[in-house]
C-alpha atoms as a printed R data frame, in Angstrom:
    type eleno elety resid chain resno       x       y      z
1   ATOM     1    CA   UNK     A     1 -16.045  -3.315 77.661
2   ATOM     2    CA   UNK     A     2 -16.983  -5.305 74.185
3   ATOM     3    CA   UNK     A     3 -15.893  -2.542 72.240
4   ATOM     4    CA   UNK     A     4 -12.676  -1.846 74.157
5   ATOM     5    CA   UNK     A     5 -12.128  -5.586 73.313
6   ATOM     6    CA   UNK     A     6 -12.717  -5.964 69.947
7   ATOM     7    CA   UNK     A     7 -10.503  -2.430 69.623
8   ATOM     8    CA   UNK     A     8  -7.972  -4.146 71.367
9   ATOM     9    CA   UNK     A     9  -8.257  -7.077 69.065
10  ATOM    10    CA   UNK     A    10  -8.583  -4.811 65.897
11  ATOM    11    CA   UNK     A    11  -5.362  -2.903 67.199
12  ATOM    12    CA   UNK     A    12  -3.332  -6.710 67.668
13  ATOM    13    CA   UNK     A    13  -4.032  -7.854 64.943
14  ATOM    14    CA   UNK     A    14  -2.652  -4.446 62.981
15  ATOM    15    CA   UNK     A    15   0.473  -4.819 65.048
16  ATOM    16    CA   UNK     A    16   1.073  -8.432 63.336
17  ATOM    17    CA   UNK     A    17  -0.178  -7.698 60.164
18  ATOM    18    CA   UNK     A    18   2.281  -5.071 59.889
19  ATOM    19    CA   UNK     A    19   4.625  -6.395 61.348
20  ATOM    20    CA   UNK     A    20   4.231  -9.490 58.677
21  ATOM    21    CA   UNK     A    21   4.639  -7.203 56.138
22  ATOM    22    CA   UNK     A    22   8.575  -5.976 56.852
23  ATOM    23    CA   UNK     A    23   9.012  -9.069 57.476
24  ATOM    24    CA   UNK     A    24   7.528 -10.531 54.027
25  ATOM    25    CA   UNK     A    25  10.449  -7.803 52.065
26  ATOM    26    CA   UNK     A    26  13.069  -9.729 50.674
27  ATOM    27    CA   UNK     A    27  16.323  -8.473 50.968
28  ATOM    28    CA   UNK     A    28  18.653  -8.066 48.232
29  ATOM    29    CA   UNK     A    29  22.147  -6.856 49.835
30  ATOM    30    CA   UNK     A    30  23.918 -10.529 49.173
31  ATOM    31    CA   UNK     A    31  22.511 -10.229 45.834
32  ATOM    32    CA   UNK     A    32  24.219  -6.481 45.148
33  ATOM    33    CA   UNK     A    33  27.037  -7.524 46.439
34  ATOM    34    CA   UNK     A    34  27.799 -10.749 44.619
35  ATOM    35    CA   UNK     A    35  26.813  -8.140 41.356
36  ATOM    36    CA   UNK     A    36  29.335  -5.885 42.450
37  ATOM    37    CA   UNK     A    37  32.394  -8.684 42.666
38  ATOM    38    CA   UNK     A    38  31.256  -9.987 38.952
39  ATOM    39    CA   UNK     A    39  31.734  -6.164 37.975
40  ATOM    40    CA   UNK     A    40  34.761  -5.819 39.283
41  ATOM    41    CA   UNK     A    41  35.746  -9.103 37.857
42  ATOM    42    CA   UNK     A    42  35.204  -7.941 35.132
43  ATOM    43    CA   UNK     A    43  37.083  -4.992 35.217
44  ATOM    44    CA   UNK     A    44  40.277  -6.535 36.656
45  ATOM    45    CA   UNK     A    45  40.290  -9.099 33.903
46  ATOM    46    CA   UNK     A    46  40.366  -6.568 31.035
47  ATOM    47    CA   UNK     A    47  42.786  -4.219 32.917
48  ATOM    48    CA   UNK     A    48  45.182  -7.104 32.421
49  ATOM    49    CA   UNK     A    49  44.936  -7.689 28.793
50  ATOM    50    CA   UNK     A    50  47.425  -5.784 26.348
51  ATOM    51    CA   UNK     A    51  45.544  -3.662 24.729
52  ATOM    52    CA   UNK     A    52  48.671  -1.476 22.840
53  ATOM    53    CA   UNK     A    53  48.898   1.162 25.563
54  ATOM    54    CA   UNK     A    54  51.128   0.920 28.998
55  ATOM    55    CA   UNK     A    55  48.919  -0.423 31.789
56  ATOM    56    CA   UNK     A    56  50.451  -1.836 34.868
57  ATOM    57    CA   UNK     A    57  47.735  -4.426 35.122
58  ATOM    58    CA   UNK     A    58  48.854  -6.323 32.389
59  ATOM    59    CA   UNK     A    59  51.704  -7.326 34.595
60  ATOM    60    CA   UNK     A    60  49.958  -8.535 37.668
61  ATOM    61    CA   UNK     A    61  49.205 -12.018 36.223
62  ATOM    62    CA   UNK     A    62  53.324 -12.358 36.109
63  ATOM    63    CA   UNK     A    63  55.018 -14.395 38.922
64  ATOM    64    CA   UNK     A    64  58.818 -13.960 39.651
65  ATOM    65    CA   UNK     A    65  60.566 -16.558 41.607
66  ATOM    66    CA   UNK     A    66  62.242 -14.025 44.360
67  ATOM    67    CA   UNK     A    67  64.111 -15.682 47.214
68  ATOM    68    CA   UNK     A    68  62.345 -19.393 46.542
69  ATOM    69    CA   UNK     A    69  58.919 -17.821 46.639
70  ATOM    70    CA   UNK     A    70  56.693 -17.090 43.506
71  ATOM    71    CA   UNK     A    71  55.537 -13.063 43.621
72  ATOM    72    CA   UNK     A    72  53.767 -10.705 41.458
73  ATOM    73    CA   UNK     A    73  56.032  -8.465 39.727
74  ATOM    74    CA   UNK     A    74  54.712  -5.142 41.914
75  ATOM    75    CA   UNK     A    75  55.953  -6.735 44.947
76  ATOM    76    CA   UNK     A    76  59.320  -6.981 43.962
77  ATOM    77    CA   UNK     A    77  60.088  -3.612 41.853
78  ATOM    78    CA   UNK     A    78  58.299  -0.384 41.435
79  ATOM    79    CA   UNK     A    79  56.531   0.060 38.194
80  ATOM    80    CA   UNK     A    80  55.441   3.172 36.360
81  ATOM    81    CA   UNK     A    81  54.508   4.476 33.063
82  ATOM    82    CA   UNK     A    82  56.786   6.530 31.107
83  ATOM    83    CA   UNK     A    83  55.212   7.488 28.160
84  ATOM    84    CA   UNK     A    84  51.886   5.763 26.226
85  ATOM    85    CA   UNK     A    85  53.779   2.860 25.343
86  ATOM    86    CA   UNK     A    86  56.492   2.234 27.862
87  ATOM    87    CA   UNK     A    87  56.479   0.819 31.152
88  ATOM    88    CA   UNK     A    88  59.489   1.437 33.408
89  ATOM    89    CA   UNK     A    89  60.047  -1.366 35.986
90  ATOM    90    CA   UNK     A    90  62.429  -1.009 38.544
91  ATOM    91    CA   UNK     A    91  63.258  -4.669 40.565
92  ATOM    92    CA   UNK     A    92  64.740  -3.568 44.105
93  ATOM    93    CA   UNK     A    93  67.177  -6.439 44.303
94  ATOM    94    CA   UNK     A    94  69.167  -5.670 41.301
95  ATOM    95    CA   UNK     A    95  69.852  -9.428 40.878
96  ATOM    96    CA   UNK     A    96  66.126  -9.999 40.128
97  ATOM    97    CA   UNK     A    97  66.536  -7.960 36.818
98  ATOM    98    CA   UNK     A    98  66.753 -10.796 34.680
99  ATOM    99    CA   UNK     A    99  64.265 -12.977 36.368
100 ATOM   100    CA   UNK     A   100  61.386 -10.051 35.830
101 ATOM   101    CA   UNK     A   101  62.396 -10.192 32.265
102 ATOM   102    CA   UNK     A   102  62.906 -13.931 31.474
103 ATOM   103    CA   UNK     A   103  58.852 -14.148 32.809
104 ATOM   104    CA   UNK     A   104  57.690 -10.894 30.889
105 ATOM   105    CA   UNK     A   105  58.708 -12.399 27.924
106 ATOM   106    CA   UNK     A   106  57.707 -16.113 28.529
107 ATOM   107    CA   UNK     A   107  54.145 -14.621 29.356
108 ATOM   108    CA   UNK     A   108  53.113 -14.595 25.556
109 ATOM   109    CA   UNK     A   109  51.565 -10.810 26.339
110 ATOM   110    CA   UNK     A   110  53.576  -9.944 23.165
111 ATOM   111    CA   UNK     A   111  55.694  -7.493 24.826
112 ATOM   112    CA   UNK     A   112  59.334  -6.723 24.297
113 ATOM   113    CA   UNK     A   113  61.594  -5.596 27.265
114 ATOM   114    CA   UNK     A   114  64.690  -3.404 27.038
115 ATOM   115    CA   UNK     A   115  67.131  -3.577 30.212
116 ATOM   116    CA   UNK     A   116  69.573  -0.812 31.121
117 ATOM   117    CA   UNK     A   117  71.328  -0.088 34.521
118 ATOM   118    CA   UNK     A   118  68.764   0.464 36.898
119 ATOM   119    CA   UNK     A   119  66.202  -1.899 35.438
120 ATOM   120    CA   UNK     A   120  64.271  -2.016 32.503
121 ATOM   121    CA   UNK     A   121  61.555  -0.824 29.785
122 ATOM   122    CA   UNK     A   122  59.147  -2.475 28.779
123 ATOM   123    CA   UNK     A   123  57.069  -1.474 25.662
124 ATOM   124    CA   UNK     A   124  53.770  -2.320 24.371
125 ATOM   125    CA   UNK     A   125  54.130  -2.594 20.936
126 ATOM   126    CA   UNK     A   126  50.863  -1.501 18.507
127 ATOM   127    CA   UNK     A   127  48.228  -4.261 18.106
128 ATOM   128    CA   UNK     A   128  47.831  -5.304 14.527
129 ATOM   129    CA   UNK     A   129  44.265  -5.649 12.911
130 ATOM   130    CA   UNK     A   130  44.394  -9.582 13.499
131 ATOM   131    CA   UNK     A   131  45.463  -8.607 16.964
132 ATOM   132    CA   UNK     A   132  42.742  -6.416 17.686
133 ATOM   133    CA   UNK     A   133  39.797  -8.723 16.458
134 ATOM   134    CA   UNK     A   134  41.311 -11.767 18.365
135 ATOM   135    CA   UNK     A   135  41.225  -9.408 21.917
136 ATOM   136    CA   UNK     A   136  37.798  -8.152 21.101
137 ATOM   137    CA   UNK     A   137  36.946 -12.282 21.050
138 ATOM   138    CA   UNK     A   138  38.543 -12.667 24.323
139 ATOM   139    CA   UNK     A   139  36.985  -9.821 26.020
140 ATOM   140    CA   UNK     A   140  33.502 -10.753 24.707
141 ATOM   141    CA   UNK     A   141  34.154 -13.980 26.160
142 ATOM   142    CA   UNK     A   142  34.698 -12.555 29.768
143 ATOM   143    CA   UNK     A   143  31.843 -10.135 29.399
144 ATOM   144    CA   UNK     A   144  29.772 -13.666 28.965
145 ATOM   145    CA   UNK     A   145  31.624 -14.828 31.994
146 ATOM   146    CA   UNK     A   146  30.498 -11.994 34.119
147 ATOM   147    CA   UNK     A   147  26.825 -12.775 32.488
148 ATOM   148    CA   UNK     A   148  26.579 -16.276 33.432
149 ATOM   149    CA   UNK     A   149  27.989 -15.248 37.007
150 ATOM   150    CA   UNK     A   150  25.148 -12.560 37.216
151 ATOM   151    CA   UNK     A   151  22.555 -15.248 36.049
152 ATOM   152    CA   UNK     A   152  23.539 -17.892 38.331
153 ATOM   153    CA   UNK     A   153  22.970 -14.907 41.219
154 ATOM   154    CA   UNK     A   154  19.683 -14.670 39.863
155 ATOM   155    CA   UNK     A   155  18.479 -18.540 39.498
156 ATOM   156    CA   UNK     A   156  19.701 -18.421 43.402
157 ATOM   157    CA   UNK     A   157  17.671 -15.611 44.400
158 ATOM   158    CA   UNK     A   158  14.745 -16.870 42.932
159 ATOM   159    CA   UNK     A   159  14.835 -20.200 44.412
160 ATOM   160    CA   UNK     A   160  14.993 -18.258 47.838
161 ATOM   161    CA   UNK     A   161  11.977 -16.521 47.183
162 ATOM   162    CA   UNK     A   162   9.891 -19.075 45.954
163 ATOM   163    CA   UNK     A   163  11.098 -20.706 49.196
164 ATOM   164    CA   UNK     A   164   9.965 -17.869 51.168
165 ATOM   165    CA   UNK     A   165   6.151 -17.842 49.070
166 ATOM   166    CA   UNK     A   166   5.869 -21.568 49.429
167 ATOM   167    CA   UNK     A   167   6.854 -21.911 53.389
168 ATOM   168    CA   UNK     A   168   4.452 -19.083 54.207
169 ATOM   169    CA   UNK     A   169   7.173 -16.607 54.991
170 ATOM   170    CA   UNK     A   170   5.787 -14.300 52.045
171 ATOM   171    CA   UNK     A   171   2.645 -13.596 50.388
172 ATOM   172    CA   UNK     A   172   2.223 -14.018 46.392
173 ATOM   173    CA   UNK     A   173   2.099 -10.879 45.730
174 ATOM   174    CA   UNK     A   174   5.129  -9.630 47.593
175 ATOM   175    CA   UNK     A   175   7.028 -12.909 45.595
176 ATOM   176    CA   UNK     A   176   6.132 -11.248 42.524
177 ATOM   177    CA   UNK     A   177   7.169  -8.248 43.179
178 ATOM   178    CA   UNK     A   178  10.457  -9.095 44.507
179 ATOM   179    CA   UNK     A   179  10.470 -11.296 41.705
180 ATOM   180    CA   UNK     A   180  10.327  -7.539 39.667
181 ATOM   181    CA   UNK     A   181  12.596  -5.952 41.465
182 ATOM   182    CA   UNK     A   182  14.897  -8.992 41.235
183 ATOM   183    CA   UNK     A   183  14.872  -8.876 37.380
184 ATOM   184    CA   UNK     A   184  15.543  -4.488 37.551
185 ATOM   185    CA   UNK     A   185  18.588  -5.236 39.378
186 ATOM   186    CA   UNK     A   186  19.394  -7.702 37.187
187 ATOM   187    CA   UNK     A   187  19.178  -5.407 34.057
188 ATOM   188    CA   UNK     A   188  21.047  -2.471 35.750
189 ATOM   189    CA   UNK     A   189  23.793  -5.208 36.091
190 ATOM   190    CA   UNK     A   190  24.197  -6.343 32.495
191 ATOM   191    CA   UNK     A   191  23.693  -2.844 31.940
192 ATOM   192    CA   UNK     A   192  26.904  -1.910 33.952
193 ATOM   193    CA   UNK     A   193  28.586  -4.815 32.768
194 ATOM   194    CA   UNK     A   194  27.923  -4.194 28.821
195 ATOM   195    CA   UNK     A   195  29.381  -0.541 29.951
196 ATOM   196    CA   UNK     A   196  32.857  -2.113 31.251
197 ATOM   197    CA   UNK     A   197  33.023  -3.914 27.836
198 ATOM   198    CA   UNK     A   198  31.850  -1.480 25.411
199 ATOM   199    CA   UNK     A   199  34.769   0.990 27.252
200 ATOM   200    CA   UNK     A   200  37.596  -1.642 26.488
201 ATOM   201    CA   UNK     A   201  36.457  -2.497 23.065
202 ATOM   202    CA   UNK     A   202  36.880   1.191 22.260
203 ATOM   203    CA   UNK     A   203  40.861   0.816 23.735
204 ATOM   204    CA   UNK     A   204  40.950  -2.098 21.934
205 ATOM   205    CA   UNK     A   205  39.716  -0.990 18.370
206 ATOM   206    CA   UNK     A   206  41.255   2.274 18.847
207 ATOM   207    CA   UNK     A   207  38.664   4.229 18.846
């Protein structure tokens, strides 16, 4: 009857104990998924830069004032590439032709627009030297952007679990090793991120 009782006992006290310990892992799916927005940040912020070759993106930052309400130019027209350099953009109210170009060419993207009967070209002319270095300063500017994002992520995550130690939700050992796996995920995201920027520079530089 002792024994059974102090089996019984042993056997409780494994139950909490183990249960303790799922309960102890941290869990980092906010934290991925905060990453993954500051990637893809990234990557929609250098899709819209001119970078001498005909990319859609670089027209999604222009507004067009159609029927007393500012859109982006895709929702008012059809766009498509035609060749490396050329953009063809097709308005579907013919009356919004010069609209579409009066803002292409206010947007300062350096881009020169040629319109003919069913809408217009517009061509992405090559990026000087001066050109190139200046973009290659803006995109390493957004790549630290996307850092300090990441970072911030971090700080937050590790304010959480030394929360979690100090409150008695998780041991010291388990808050260093989330603390570990914390700073992997961290390094597979600058990682990813340095990848997004080393691809554009390339563009960029001609490479």
């Amino acid at each position: 009857s002792c024994k059974n009782s102090r089996r019984k006992n042993k056997d409780f006290f494994k139950i909490i104990f183990s249960a303790r310990i799922t309960f102890m892992t941290y869990n980092f799916s906010a934290f991925k998924e905060a990453i993954k927005k500051s990637e893809d940040w990234l990557a929609k912020e250098y899709s819209s830069l001119h970078t001498g070759q005909a990319n859609p993106g670089v027209l999604d930052g222009i507004m067009v004032d159609s029927y007393g309400t500012k859109q982006p130019i895709k929702n008012v027209g059809s766009i498509s590439i035609e060749d490396p350099k050329t953009l063809r953009v097709i308005p579907w109210d013919r009356e919004l032709v010069r609209e579409v170009e009066k803002e292409i060419l206010k947007s300062d993207l350096g881009l020169s627009v040629a319109v003919d009967q069913s809408g217009m070209r517009v061509i992405f002319p090559m990026l000087t030297t001066e050109n190139r270095e200046k973009l290659v300063k803006v995109i390493k500017s957004k790549l630290e952007d996307a850092r300090i994002s990441v970072k911030k992520e971090r700080e937050n995550v590790i304010r959480e679990i030394d929360r979690m130690a100090r409150e008695g939700e998780m041991s010291e050992d388990e808050k260093e090793r989330s603390k570990a796996d914390l700073q992997k995920l961290v390094d597979e995201a600058n990682q990813k991120l340095e990848g997004i920027f080393d691809n554009k520079e390339s563009i960029v530089m001609g490479k």
